[in-house]
PDB file of C-alpha atoms in Angstrom:
ATOM      1  CA  MET A   1      -9.545  -6.405 -11.067  1.00  0.00           C
ATOM      2  CA  ARG A   2     -12.347  -9.017 -10.643  1.00  0.00           C
ATOM      3  CA  LYS A   3     -10.475 -10.697  -7.826  1.00  0.00           C
ATOM      4  CA  ALA A   4      -9.867  -7.409  -6.114  1.00  0.00           C
ATOM      5  CA  LEU A   5     -13.541  -6.428  -6.338  1.00  0.00           C
ATOM      6  CA  SER A   6     -14.745  -9.754  -4.905  1.00  0.00           C
ATOM      7  CA  LEU A   7     -12.440  -9.396  -1.921  1.00  0.00           C
ATOM      8  CA  VAL A   8     -13.406  -5.786  -1.363  1.00  0.00           C
ATOM      9  CA  ALA A   9     -16.968  -7.119  -0.794  1.00  0.00           C
ATOM     10  CA  LEU A  10     -15.668  -8.325   2.575  1.00  0.00           C
ATOM     11  CA  LEU A  11     -15.535  -4.733   3.652  1.00  0.00           C
ATOM     12  CA  VAL A  12     -19.134  -3.871   3.047  1.00  0.00           C
ATOM     13  CA  SER A  13     -20.769  -6.629   5.115  1.00  0.00           C
ATOM     14  CA  GLY A  14     -22.106  -5.784   8.538  1.00  0.00           C
ATOM     15  CA  CYS A  15     -24.802  -3.637   9.995  1.00  0.00           C
ATOM     16  CA  GLY A  16     -25.167  -0.195  11.476  1.00  0.00           C
ATOM     17  CA  ALA A  17     -24.858   0.408  15.134  1.00  0.00           C
ATOM     18  CA  THR A  18     -28.319   0.775  16.658  1.00  0.00           C
ATOM     19  CA  VAL A  19     -28.051   0.310  20.387  1.00  0.00           C
ATOM     20  CA  ALA A  20     -29.711   1.553  23.516  1.00  0.00           C
ATOM     21  CA  GLN A  21     -28.064   4.567  25.088  1.00  0.00           C
ATOM     22  CA  GLU A  22     -26.021   4.093  28.223  1.00  0.00           C
ATOM     23  CA  PRO A  23     -26.430   6.437  31.156  1.00  0.00           C
ATOM     24  CA  VAL A  24     -24.336   9.570  30.586  1.00  0.00           C
ATOM     25  CA  ALA A  25     -22.320  11.094  33.410  1.00  0.00           C
ATOM     26  CA  ALA A  26     -22.758  14.854  33.885  1.00  0.00           C
ATOM     27  CA  GLN A  27     -19.383  15.586  35.482  1.00  0.00           C
ATOM     28  CA  PRO A  28     -16.427  16.950  33.445  1.00  0.00           C
ATOM     29  CA  VAL A  29     -14.174  14.397  31.735  1.00  0.00           C
ATOM     30  CA  THR A  30     -10.634  14.770  30.384  1.00  0.00           C
ATOM     31  CA  VAL A  31      -8.789  12.879  27.691  1.00  0.00           C
ATOM     32  CA  THR A  32      -5.443  13.369  25.999  1.00  0.00           C
ATOM     33  CA  ASN A  33      -5.841  14.414  22.385  1.00  0.00           C
ATOM     34  CA  CYS A  34      -2.845  15.082  20.163  1.00  0.00           C
ATOM     35  CA  GLY A  35      -0.659  15.227  23.288  1.00  0.00           C
ATOM     36  CA  LYS A  36      -2.768  17.843  25.030  1.00  0.00           C
ATOM     37  CA  PRO A  37      -5.554  17.573  27.642  1.00  0.00           C
ATOM     38  CA  LEU A  38      -9.107  18.015  26.367  1.00  0.00           C
ATOM     39  CA  THR A  39     -11.735  18.594  29.053  1.00  0.00           C
ATOM     40  CA  LEU A  40     -15.486  18.679  28.376  1.00  0.00           C
ATOM     41  CA  SER A  41     -17.941  19.717  31.047  1.00  0.00           C
ATOM     42  CA  ARG A  42     -20.605  17.377  29.710  1.00  0.00           C
ATOM     43  CA  PRO A  43     -20.967  14.761  26.968  1.00  0.00           C
ATOM     44  CA  PRO A  44     -21.525  16.390  23.550  1.00  0.00           C
ATOM     45  CA  ALA A  45     -25.087  16.406  22.224  1.00  0.00           C
ATOM     46  CA  ARG A  46     -24.589  18.151  18.892  1.00  0.00           C
ATOM     47  CA  ALA A  47     -21.314  16.944  17.416  1.00  0.00           C
ATOM     48  CA  VAL A  48     -20.375  17.677  13.829  1.00  0.00           C
ATOM     49  CA  THR A  49     -17.956  15.362  11.981  1.00  0.00           C
ATOM     50  CA  ASN A  50     -15.953  15.836   8.795  1.00  0.00           C
ATOM     51  CA  ASP A  51     -15.008  13.036   6.353  1.00  0.00           C
ATOM     52  CA  ILE A  52     -16.357   9.524   6.012  1.00  0.00           C
ATOM     53  CA  GLY A  53     -13.964   7.569   8.265  1.00  0.00           C
ATOM     54  CA  ILE A  54     -14.432  10.020  11.159  1.00  0.00           C
ATOM     55  CA  THR A  55     -18.199   9.913  10.773  1.00  0.00           C
ATOM     56  CA  GLU A  56     -18.195   6.105  10.681  1.00  0.00           C
ATOM     57  CA  LEU A  57     -16.267   6.080  14.002  1.00  0.00           C
ATOM     58  CA  MET A  58     -19.211   7.870  15.568  1.00  0.00           C
ATOM     59  CA  PHE A  59     -21.745   5.511  13.959  1.00  0.00           C
ATOM     60  CA  ALA A  60     -19.788   2.429  14.992  1.00  0.00           C
ATOM     61  CA  LEU A  61     -20.023   3.670  18.587  1.00  0.00           C
ATOM     62  CA  GLY A  62     -23.775   4.138  18.238  1.00  0.00           C
ATOM     63  CA  LEU A  63     -23.534   7.937  18.604  1.00  0.00           C
ATOM     64  CA  GLY A  64     -25.643   9.087  15.636  1.00  0.00           C
ATOM     65  CA  ASP A  65     -28.212  10.581  17.996  1.00  0.00           C
ATOM     66  CA  ARG A  66     -25.484  12.783  19.533  1.00  0.00           C
ATOM     67  CA  MET A  67     -24.705  14.393  16.156  1.00  0.00           C
ATOM     68  CA  ALA A  68     -26.025  17.592  14.688  1.00  0.00           C
ATOM     69  CA  GLY A  69     -24.776  16.317  11.347  1.00  0.00           C
ATOM     70  CA  TYR A  70     -21.782  15.462   9.208  1.00  0.00           C
ATOM     71  CA  VAL A  71     -19.848  16.955   6.313  1.00  0.00           C
ATOM     72  CA  ILE A  72     -18.552  14.893   3.357  1.00  0.00           C
ATOM     73  CA  ASP A  73     -17.968  15.880  -0.252  1.00  0.00           C
ATOM     74  CA  SER A  74     -19.795  14.400  -3.259  1.00  0.00           C
ATOM     75  CA  GLY A  75     -16.763  12.230  -4.068  1.00  0.00           C
ATOM     76  CA  GLN A  76     -17.523  10.093  -1.042  1.00  0.00           C
ATOM     77  CA  THR A  77     -21.023   9.114  -2.185  1.00  0.00           C
ATOM     78  CA  ALA A  78     -19.810   5.667  -3.245  1.00  0.00           C
ATOM     79  CA  GLY A  79     -18.313   5.186   0.195  1.00  0.00           C
ATOM     80  CA  VAL A  80     -21.601   5.994   1.820  1.00  0.00           C
ATOM     81  CA  GLU A  81     -23.413   3.552  -0.483  1.00  0.00           C
ATOM     82  CA  SER A  82     -21.034   0.768   0.531  1.00  0.00           C
ATOM     83  CA  SER A  83     -20.986   1.675   4.202  1.00  0.00           C
ATOM     84  CA  PRO A  84     -22.154  -0.755   6.879  1.00  0.00           C
ATOM     85  CA  TRP A  85     -23.687   2.374   8.445  1.00  0.00           C
ATOM     86  CA  LYS A  86     -25.567   3.511   5.379  1.00  0.00           C
ATOM     87  CA  ALA A  87     -28.774   3.778   7.429  1.00  0.00           C
ATOM     88  CA  ASP A  88     -27.048   6.079   9.856  1.00  0.00           C
ATOM     89  CA  PHE A  89     -25.888   8.294   7.001  1.00  0.00           C
ATOM     90  CA  GLN A  90     -29.513   8.528   5.908  1.00  0.00           C
ATOM     91  CA  ARG A  91     -30.811   9.354   9.381  1.00  0.00           C
ATOM     92  CA  VAL A  92     -28.259  11.910  10.420  1.00  0.00           C
ATOM     93  CA  PRO A  93     -28.278  15.227   8.440  1.00  0.00           C
ATOM     94  CA  LYS A  94     -25.602  15.889   5.839  1.00  0.00           C
ATOM     95  CA  LEU A  95     -24.788  19.560   6.520  1.00  0.00           C
ATOM     96  CA  ALA A  96     -22.508  20.445   3.609  1.00  0.00           C
ATOM     97  CA  GLU A  97     -19.821  19.244   1.246  1.00  0.00           C
ATOM     98  CA  LYS A  98     -17.149  21.486   2.723  1.00  0.00           C
ATOM     99  CA  ILE A  99     -16.764  22.235   6.398  1.00  0.00           C
ATOM    100  CA  ASN A 100     -16.285  25.778   7.688  1.00  0.00           C
ATOM    101  CA  LYS A 101     -17.153  27.930  10.663  1.00  0.00           C
ATOM    102  CA  GLU A 102     -20.471  28.980   9.205  1.00  0.00           C
ATOM    103  CA  VAL A 103     -21.601  25.398   8.783  1.00  0.00           C
ATOM    104  CA  VAL A 104     -20.808  24.319  12.322  1.00  0.00           C
ATOM    105  CA  GLN A 105     -22.245  27.512  13.865  1.00  0.00           C
ATOM    106  CA  ALA A 106     -25.491  27.056  11.915  1.00  0.00           C
ATOM    107  CA  ALA A 107     -25.728  23.527  13.273  1.00  0.00           C
ATOM    108  CA  ALA A 108     -25.184  24.796  16.869  1.00  0.00           C
ATOM    109  CA  ALA A 109     -22.306  22.330  17.217  1.00  0.00           C
ATOM    110  CA  ASP A 110     -20.927  21.704  20.659  1.00  0.00           C
ATOM    111  CA  LEU A 111     -18.038  19.582  19.315  1.00  0.00           C
ATOM    112  CA  VAL A 112     -16.317  19.372  15.958  1.00  0.00           C
ATOM    113  CA  PHE A 113     -14.544  16.057  15.198  1.00  0.00           C
ATOM    114  CA  ALA A 114     -12.078  16.565  12.321  1.00  0.00           C
ATOM    115  CA  GLY A 115      -8.344  16.390  11.652  1.00  0.00           C
ATOM    116  CA  TRP A 116      -5.492  18.147   9.862  1.00  0.00           C
ATOM    117  CA  SER A 117      -6.142  17.578   6.146  1.00  0.00           C
ATOM    118  CA  TYR A 118      -9.449  16.091   7.295  1.00  0.00           C
ATOM    119  CA  GLY A 119     -11.129  19.489   7.606  1.00  0.00           C
ATOM    120  CA  PHE A 120      -8.784  21.528   9.747  1.00  0.00           C
ATOM    121  CA  SER A 121      -6.745  24.014   7.686  1.00  0.00           C
ATOM    122  CA  GLU A 122      -4.911  27.240   8.462  1.00  0.00           C
ATOM    123  CA  SER A 123      -5.407  28.462   4.943  1.00  0.00           C
ATOM    124  CA  GLU A 124      -9.187  28.150   5.348  1.00  0.00           C
ATOM    125  CA  GLY A 125      -9.156  29.702   8.804  1.00  0.00           C
ATOM    126  CA  PHE A 126     -10.761  26.528  10.172  1.00  0.00           C
ATOM    127  CA  THR A 127      -8.632  25.320  13.067  1.00  0.00           C
ATOM    128  CA  PRO A 128      -9.128  24.118  16.653  1.00  0.00           C
ATOM    129  CA  ASP A 129      -8.041  27.543  17.902  1.00  0.00           C
ATOM    130  CA  SER A 130     -10.459  29.456  15.663  1.00  0.00           C
ATOM    131  CA  LEU A 131     -13.350  27.235  16.781  1.00  0.00           C
ATOM    132  CA  GLY A 132     -12.285  27.524  20.410  1.00  0.00           C
ATOM    133  CA  ALA A 133     -12.590  31.336  20.084  1.00  0.00           C
ATOM    134  CA  LEU A 134     -16.208  30.739  19.127  1.00  0.00           C
ATOM    135  CA  GLY A 135     -16.823  28.511  22.157  1.00  0.00           C
ATOM    136  CA  ILE A 136     -16.894  25.280  20.073  1.00  0.00           C
ATOM    137  CA  ALA A 137     -14.849  22.336  21.380  1.00  0.00           C
ATOM    138  CA  THR A 138     -12.792  20.219  18.974  1.00  0.00           C
ATOM    139  CA  TYR A 139     -11.575  16.687  18.958  1.00  0.00           C
ATOM    140  CA  GLN A 140      -8.720  15.940  16.514  1.00  0.00           C
ATOM    141  CA  LEU A 141      -8.334  12.636  14.648  1.00  0.00           C
ATOM    142  CA  THR A 142      -5.241  11.054  16.209  1.00  0.00           C
ATOM    143  CA  GLU A 143      -3.925   9.624  12.915  1.00  0.00           C
ATOM    144  CA  ALA A 144      -3.632  13.229  11.698  1.00  0.00           C
ATOM    145  CA  CYS A 145      -2.071  14.789  14.810  1.00  0.00           C
ATOM    146  CA  ARG A 146       1.005  16.875  13.954  1.00  0.00           C
ATOM    147  CA  ASN A 147       4.223  15.560  15.377  1.00  0.00           C
ATOM    148  CA  GLY A 148       6.088  18.835  15.827  1.00  0.00           C
ATOM    149  CA  VAL A 149       8.110  18.730  12.614  1.00  0.00           C
ATOM    150  CA  GLY A 150       6.491  21.287  10.365  1.00  0.00           C
ATOM    151  CA  LYS A 151       3.162  20.039   9.177  1.00  0.00           C
ATOM    152  CA  GLN A 152       4.117  16.343   9.310  1.00  0.00           C
ATOM    153  CA  ARG A 153       1.426  14.184  10.854  1.00  0.00           C
ATOM    154  CA  GLY A 154       1.465  11.059  13.014  1.00  0.00           C
ATOM    155  CA  ILE A 155       2.372  10.519  16.651  1.00  0.00           C
ATOM    156  CA  MET A 156       1.771   6.761  16.995  1.00  0.00           C
ATOM    157  CA  PRO A 157       1.134   3.676  14.823  1.00  0.00           C
ATOM    158  CA  PRO A 158      -2.111   4.036  12.873  1.00  0.00           C
ATOM    159  CA  LEU A 159      -4.015   1.199  14.572  1.00  0.00           C
ATOM    160  CA  ASP A 160      -2.982   2.568  17.957  1.00  0.00           C
ATOM    161  CA  ALA A 161      -4.467   5.872  16.765  1.00  0.00           C
ATOM    162  CA  LEU A 162      -7.730   4.145  15.918  1.00  0.00           C
ATOM    163  CA  TYR A 163      -7.933   2.480  19.333  1.00  0.00           C
ATOM    164  CA  THR A 164      -6.973   5.695  21.061  1.00  0.00           C
ATOM    165  CA  ASP A 165      -9.784   7.615  19.319  1.00  0.00           C
ATOM    166  CA  LEU A 166     -12.350   4.904  20.110  1.00  0.00           C
ATOM    167  CA  ARG A 167     -11.418   4.954  23.762  1.00  0.00           C
ATOM    168  CA  ASN A 168     -11.285   8.757  23.974  1.00  0.00           C
ATOM    169  CA  LEU A 169     -14.678   9.109  22.295  1.00  0.00           C
ATOM    170  CA  GLY A 170     -16.032   6.443  24.623  1.00  0.00           C
ATOM    171  CA  THR A 171     -14.879   8.512  27.552  1.00  0.00           C
ATOM    172  CA  LEU A 172     -16.134  11.861  26.240  1.00  0.00           C
ATOM    173  CA  PHE A 173     -19.566  10.506  25.269  1.00  0.00           C
ATOM    174  CA  GLY A 174     -19.963   8.128  28.230  1.00  0.00           C
ATOM    175  CA  VAL A 175     -19.910   4.927  26.128  1.00  0.00           C
ATOM    176  CA  SER A 176     -16.629   3.349  27.212  1.00  0.00           C
ATOM    177  CA  ASP A 177     -18.079  -0.170  27.278  1.00  0.00           C
ATOM    178  CA  ARG A 178     -18.968   0.118  23.617  1.00  0.00           C
ATOM    179  CA  ALA A 179     -15.550   1.504  22.751  1.00  0.00           C
ATOM    180  CA  GLU A 180     -13.794  -1.401  24.488  1.00  0.00           C
ATOM    181  CA  LYS A 181     -16.041  -3.915  22.759  1.00  0.00           C
ATOM    182  CA  LEU A 182     -15.082  -2.484  19.373  1.00  0.00           C
ATOM    183  CA  VAL A 183     -11.375  -2.464  20.208  1.00  0.00           C
ATOM    184  CA  ARG A 184     -11.602  -6.141  21.200  1.00  0.00           C
ATOM    185  CA  GLU A 185     -13.461  -7.016  18.014  1.00  0.00           C
ATOM    186  CA  TYR A 186     -10.960  -5.241  15.808  1.00  0.00           C
ATOM    187  CA  THR A 187      -7.849  -6.606  17.506  1.00  0.00           C
ATOM    188  CA  GLU A 188      -9.216 -10.167  17.458  1.00  0.00           C
ATOM    189  CA  ALA A 189     -10.175  -9.873  13.773  1.00  0.00           C
ATOM    190  CA  ILE A 190      -6.711  -8.597  12.878  1.00  0.00           C
ATOM    191  CA  ALA A 191      -4.999 -11.253  15.014  1.00  0.00           C
ATOM    192  CA  SER A 192      -6.885 -13.896  13.076  1.00  0.00           C
ATOM    193  CA  VAL A 193      -5.219 -12.880   9.856  1.00  0.00           C
ATOM    194  CA  ALA A 194      -2.526 -15.395   8.896  1.00  0.00           C
ATOM    195  CA  PRO A 195      -0.022 -14.114   6.296  1.00  0.00           C
ATOM    196  CA  ASP A 196       1.737 -16.839   4.287  1.00  0.00           C
ATOM    197  CA  GLY A 197       5.295 -15.857   5.277  1.00  0.00           C
ATOM    198  CA  ARG A 198       6.165 -13.881   2.151  1.00  0.00           C
ATOM    199  CA  THR A 199       6.594 -10.152   2.523  1.00  0.00           C
ATOM    200  CA  PRO A 200       5.836  -8.519  -0.802  1.00  0.00           C
ATOM    201  CA  LYS A 201       6.772  -4.849  -1.243  1.00  0.00           C
ATOM    202  CA  VAL A 202       3.665  -2.695  -1.638  1.00  0.00           C
ATOM    203  CA  PHE A 203       3.176   0.798  -3.072  1.00  0.00           C
ATOM    204  CA  LEU A 204       0.007   2.606  -2.087  1.00  0.00           C
ATOM    205  CA  TYR A 205      -1.117   4.764  -4.983  1.00  0.00           C
ATOM    206  CA  ASP A 206      -3.564   7.469  -3.994  1.00  0.00           C
ATOM    207  CA  ASP A 207      -3.270   9.935  -6.846  1.00  0.00           C
ATOM    208  CA  GLY A 208      -0.896  12.242  -8.706  1.00  0.00           C
ATOM    209  CA  LYS A 209       0.558  12.240 -12.174  1.00  0.00           C
ATOM    210  CA  ASP A 210       3.714  14.374 -11.888  1.00  0.00           C
ATOM    211  CA  GLN A 211       4.357  13.112  -8.352  1.00  0.00           C
ATOM    212  CA  PRO A 212       2.528  10.311  -6.599  1.00  0.00           C
ATOM    213  CA  PHE A 213       0.604  10.897  -3.387  1.00  0.00           C
ATOM    214  CA  THR A 214       1.035   7.891  -1.101  1.00  0.00           C
ATOM    215  CA  ALA A 215       0.909   6.604   2.476  1.00  0.00           C
ATOM    216  CA  ALA A 216       3.983   6.826   4.673  1.00  0.00           C
ATOM    217  CA  ARG A 217       4.687   5.301   8.108  1.00  0.00           C
ATOM    218  CA  ASN A 218       1.973   7.103  10.068  1.00  0.00           C
ATOM    219  CA  ALA A 219      -0.931   6.680   7.664  1.00  0.00           C
ATOM    220  CA  GLY A 220      -3.543   3.915   7.995  1.00  0.00           C
ATOM    221  CA  PRO A 221      -2.405   1.920   4.952  1.00  0.00           C
ATOM    222  CA  ASN A 222       1.056   1.350   6.509  1.00  0.00           C
ATOM    223  CA  GLN A 223      -0.298  -1.021   9.144  1.00  0.00           C
ATOM    224  CA  ILE A 224      -3.027  -2.354   6.890  1.00  0.00           C
ATOM    225  CA  ILE A 225      -0.275  -3.487   4.532  1.00  0.00           C
ATOM    226  CA  ALA A 226       1.950  -4.823   7.288  1.00  0.00           C
ATOM    227  CA  LYS A 227      -0.790  -6.704   9.124  1.00  0.00           C
ATOM    228  CA  ALA A 228      -1.863  -8.258   5.783  1.00  0.00           C
ATOM    229  CA  GLY A 229       1.664  -9.603   5.275  1.00  0.00           C
ATOM    230  CA  GLY A 230       3.241  -6.958   3.034  1.00  0.00           C
ATOM    231  CA  ARG A 231       5.718  -4.082   3.528  1.00  0.00           C
ATOM    232  CA  ASN A 232       4.961  -0.536   2.567  1.00  0.00           C
ATOM    233  CA  ILE A 233       7.867   0.700   0.433  1.00  0.00           C
ATOM    234  CA  PHE A 234       7.629   4.122   2.127  1.00  0.00           C
ATOM    235  CA  ASP A 235       7.456   2.875   5.723  1.00  0.00           C
ATOM    236  CA  ASP A 236      10.696   4.782   6.436  1.00  0.00           C
ATOM    237  CA  VAL A 237       9.057   8.169   5.842  1.00  0.00           C
ATOM    238  CA  ASP A 238       7.999   9.785   9.122  1.00  0.00           C
ATOM    239  CA  ASP A 239       4.736  11.315   7.906  1.00  0.00           C
ATOM    240  CA  SER A 240       1.143  10.341   7.187  1.00  0.00           C
ATOM    241  CA  TRP A 241      -0.255  10.815   3.648  1.00  0.00           C
ATOM    242  CA  THR A 242       2.440  12.565   1.604  1.00  0.00           C
ATOM    243  CA  THR A 243       3.994  13.192  -1.807  1.00  0.00           C
ATOM    244  CA  VAL A 244       7.053  11.232  -3.056  1.00  0.00           C
ATOM    245  CA  SER A 245       8.751  10.898  -6.444  1.00  0.00           C
ATOM    246  CA  TRP A 246       8.287   8.376  -9.259  1.00  0.00           C
ATOM    247  CA  GLU A 247      12.030   7.776  -9.158  1.00  0.00           C
ATOM    248  CA  ALA A 248      11.744   6.573  -5.557  1.00  0.00           C
ATOM    249  CA  VAL A 249       8.856   4.248  -6.485  1.00  0.00           C
ATOM    250  CA  VAL A 250      10.891   2.713  -9.328  1.00  0.00           C
ATOM    251  CA  GLN A 251      13.972   2.358  -7.148  1.00  0.00           C
ATOM    252  CA  ARG A 252      12.025   0.557  -4.453  1.00  0.00           C
ATOM    253  CA  ALA A 253      10.455  -1.822  -6.998  1.00  0.00           C
ATOM    254  CA  PRO A 254       7.057  -2.711  -5.473  1.00  0.00           C
ATOM    255  CA  ASP A 255       5.678  -6.228  -6.023  1.00  0.00           C
ATOM    256  CA  VAL A 256       2.083  -5.044  -5.544  1.00  0.00           C
ATOM    257  CA  ILE A 257       0.319  -1.727  -6.085  1.00  0.00           C
ATOM    258  CA  LEU A 258      -2.576  -0.976  -3.716  1.00  0.00           C
ATOM    259  CA  ILE A 259      -4.898   1.629  -5.259  1.00  0.00           C
ATOM    260  CA  ASN A 260      -6.948   4.039  -3.167  1.00  0.00           C
ATOM    261  CA  ASP A 261     -10.432   3.893  -4.652  1.00  0.00           C
ATOM    262  CA  TYR A 262     -12.253   7.208  -4.232  1.00  0.00           C
ATOM    263  CA  GLY A 263     -15.271   5.918  -6.048  1.00  0.00           C
ATOM    264  CA  GLY A 264     -14.603   8.121  -9.048  1.00  0.00           C
ATOM    265  CA  GLU A 265     -13.687  11.397  -7.362  1.00  0.00           C
ATOM    266  CA  VAL A 266     -10.104  11.373  -8.606  1.00  0.00           C
ATOM    267  CA  GLY A 267     -10.365   8.956 -11.502  1.00  0.00           C
ATOM    268  CA  THR A 268     -11.709   5.422 -11.395  1.00  0.00           C
ATOM    269  CA  VAL A 269      -9.636   2.449 -10.347  1.00  0.00           C
ATOM    270  CA  ALA A 270      -9.462   1.467 -13.999  1.00  0.00           C
ATOM    271  CA  ASP A 271      -8.195   4.957 -14.897  1.00  0.00           C
ATOM    272  CA  LYS A 272      -5.497   4.756 -12.264  1.00  0.00           C
ATOM    273  CA  GLU A 273      -4.369   1.282 -13.293  1.00  0.00           C
ATOM    274  CA  LYS A 274      -4.232   2.359 -16.934  1.00  0.00           C
ATOM    275  CA  PHE A 275      -2.055   5.357 -15.976  1.00  0.00           C
ATOM    276  CA  LEU A 276       0.274   3.211 -13.933  1.00  0.00           C
ATOM    277  CA  ARG A 277       0.653   0.695 -16.749  1.00  0.00           C
ATOM    278  CA  SER A 278       1.404   3.472 -19.257  1.00  0.00           C
ATOM    279  CA  HIS A 279       3.955   5.321 -17.109  1.00  0.00           C
ATOM    280  CA  PRO A 280       7.310   4.777 -18.866  1.00  0.00           C
ATOM    281  CA  GLY A 281       9.318   4.536 -15.691  1.00  0.00           C
ATOM    282  CA  LEU A 282       7.070   1.850 -14.171  1.00  0.00           C
ATOM    283  CA  ARG A 283       7.125  -0.711 -17.013  1.00  0.00           C
ATOM    284  CA  ASP A 284       9.847  -2.808 -15.394  1.00  0.00           C
ATOM    285  CA  VAL A 285       8.476  -2.587 -11.858  1.00  0.00           C
ATOM    286  CA  PRO A 286       7.428  -6.104 -10.758  1.00  0.00           C
ATOM    287  CA  ALA A 287       3.891  -5.059  -9.799  1.00  0.00           C
ATOM    288  CA  VAL A 288       3.237  -3.656 -13.292  1.00  0.00           C
ATOM    289  CA  LYS A 289       5.018  -6.476 -15.151  1.00  0.00           C
ATOM    290  CA  ASN A 290       3.023  -9.068 -13.214  1.00  0.00           C
ATOM    291  CA  SER A 291      -0.297  -7.156 -13.127  1.00  0.00           C
ATOM    292  CA  ARG A 292      -0.433  -7.125  -9.353  1.00  0.00           C
ATOM    293  CA  PHE A 293      -2.986  -4.387  -8.656  1.00  0.00           C
ATOM    294  CA  PHE A 294      -5.535  -4.351  -5.849  1.00  0.00           C
ATOM    295  CA  ALA A 295      -8.025  -1.654  -4.819  1.00  0.00           C
ATOM    296  CA  LEU A 296      -9.550  -0.760  -1.479  1.00  0.00           C
ATOM    297  CA  PRO A 297     -12.093   2.042  -0.879  1.00  0.00           C
ATOM    298  CA  TYR A 298     -10.968   5.302   0.619  1.00  0.00           C
ATOM    299  CA  ALA A 299     -13.133   4.716   3.713  1.00  0.00           C
ATOM    300  CA  ALA A 300     -11.250   1.503   4.401  1.00  0.00           C
ATOM    301  CA  LEU A 301      -7.767   3.094   4.142  1.00  0.00           C
ATOM    302  CA  VAL A 302      -8.200   6.210   6.279  1.00  0.00           C
ATOM    303  CA  GLU A 303      -8.514   5.695  10.028  1.00  0.00           C
ATOM    304  CA  GLY A 304     -11.907   4.206  10.788  1.00  0.00           C
ATOM    305  CA  PRO A 305     -13.905   1.112  11.628  1.00  0.00           C
ATOM    306  CA  ARG A 306     -13.365  -0.524   8.234  1.00  0.00           C
ATOM    307  CA  ASN A 307      -9.614  -0.927   8.818  1.00  0.00           C
ATOM    308  CA  ALA A 308      -9.852  -4.489  10.203  1.00  0.00           C
ATOM    309  CA  GLY A 309     -11.852  -5.580   7.188  1.00  0.00           C
ATOM    310  CA  ALA A 310      -9.313  -3.942   4.858  1.00  0.00           C
ATOM    311  CA  ILE A 311      -6.528  -5.993   6.428  1.00  0.00           C
ATOM    312  CA  LYS A 312      -8.457  -9.234   5.953  1.00  0.00           C
ATOM    313  CA  ALA A 313      -9.304  -8.410   2.348  1.00  0.00           C
ATOM    314  CA  PHE A 314      -5.744  -7.385   1.408  1.00  0.00           C
ATOM    315  CA  ALA A 315      -4.275 -10.407   3.204  1.00  0.00           C
ATOM    316  CA  ALA A 316      -6.538 -12.680   1.177  1.00  0.00           C
ATOM    317  CA  TYR A 317      -5.325 -11.044  -2.056  1.00  0.00           C
ATOM    318  CA  LEU A 318      -1.660 -11.366  -1.074  1.00  0.00           C
ATOM    319  CA  ARG A 319      -2.110 -15.057  -0.203  1.00  0.00           C
ATOM    320  CA  GLY A 320      -3.772 -15.638  -3.569  1.00  0.00           C
TER     321      GLY A 320
END
């Protein structure tokens, strides 16, 4: 894993966004969020975010001073430590480790930025509708928008979802120039990646012993893998993060296994690699036989401003 760790260092370079505020328009603005219009009468001043990637989107746009706080669990501590926006995480209040209505009401939130399986949950009674009944606006992470088939998520390619959210947030907060600058930077960085022409098959391993949890077509890793020069073995599954079977993994015979590194929350990278090596059904899979494992941090694999760096790091590994 030494090679993997050295390449992951590419993801943690950079600096937090500390910029002068642009003039903010007072008139109502409307964007399309998860296929529906979202209108705000004024730019939010007390936004609350849930999860590290969502929070880093706000910081990348220089919107820390428009936040009442953020919610992340203790398992994301390592992600905060490696974040280019670590200083912003220190300045903006951490409100809790689990988001709920009481947390956002106590923070006097005027906007909650979260997503399905990124905070929103019917079973927890924490949904856009329940918050709307309290007079709190919500913005949903586009990568996690439901597509109308049960609880399946994903309505556009993951990078398009990233750019859509940046532009929508730019409109809602009156910082469209910053949003367009970030979109240009990310698209140029990704365009500069030069795969070597091979297309290794890649399995994203998130977690799961009885059944693996992985990334399908609409999750961030699908395009991270593709733009780096690989092919996600589950790119034919019309969902975001989802559960599959070990039999399907074996049948699709990945050449590389990309491990989602939670920083210890659900086992270390070493623990996950050890499990994969010891799984009887995986012994003859090319990735295991040839010791082709690579790890990227959770914050780089979910939708967020570290995605471009993740593509560059994984492409460098695949070329090597």
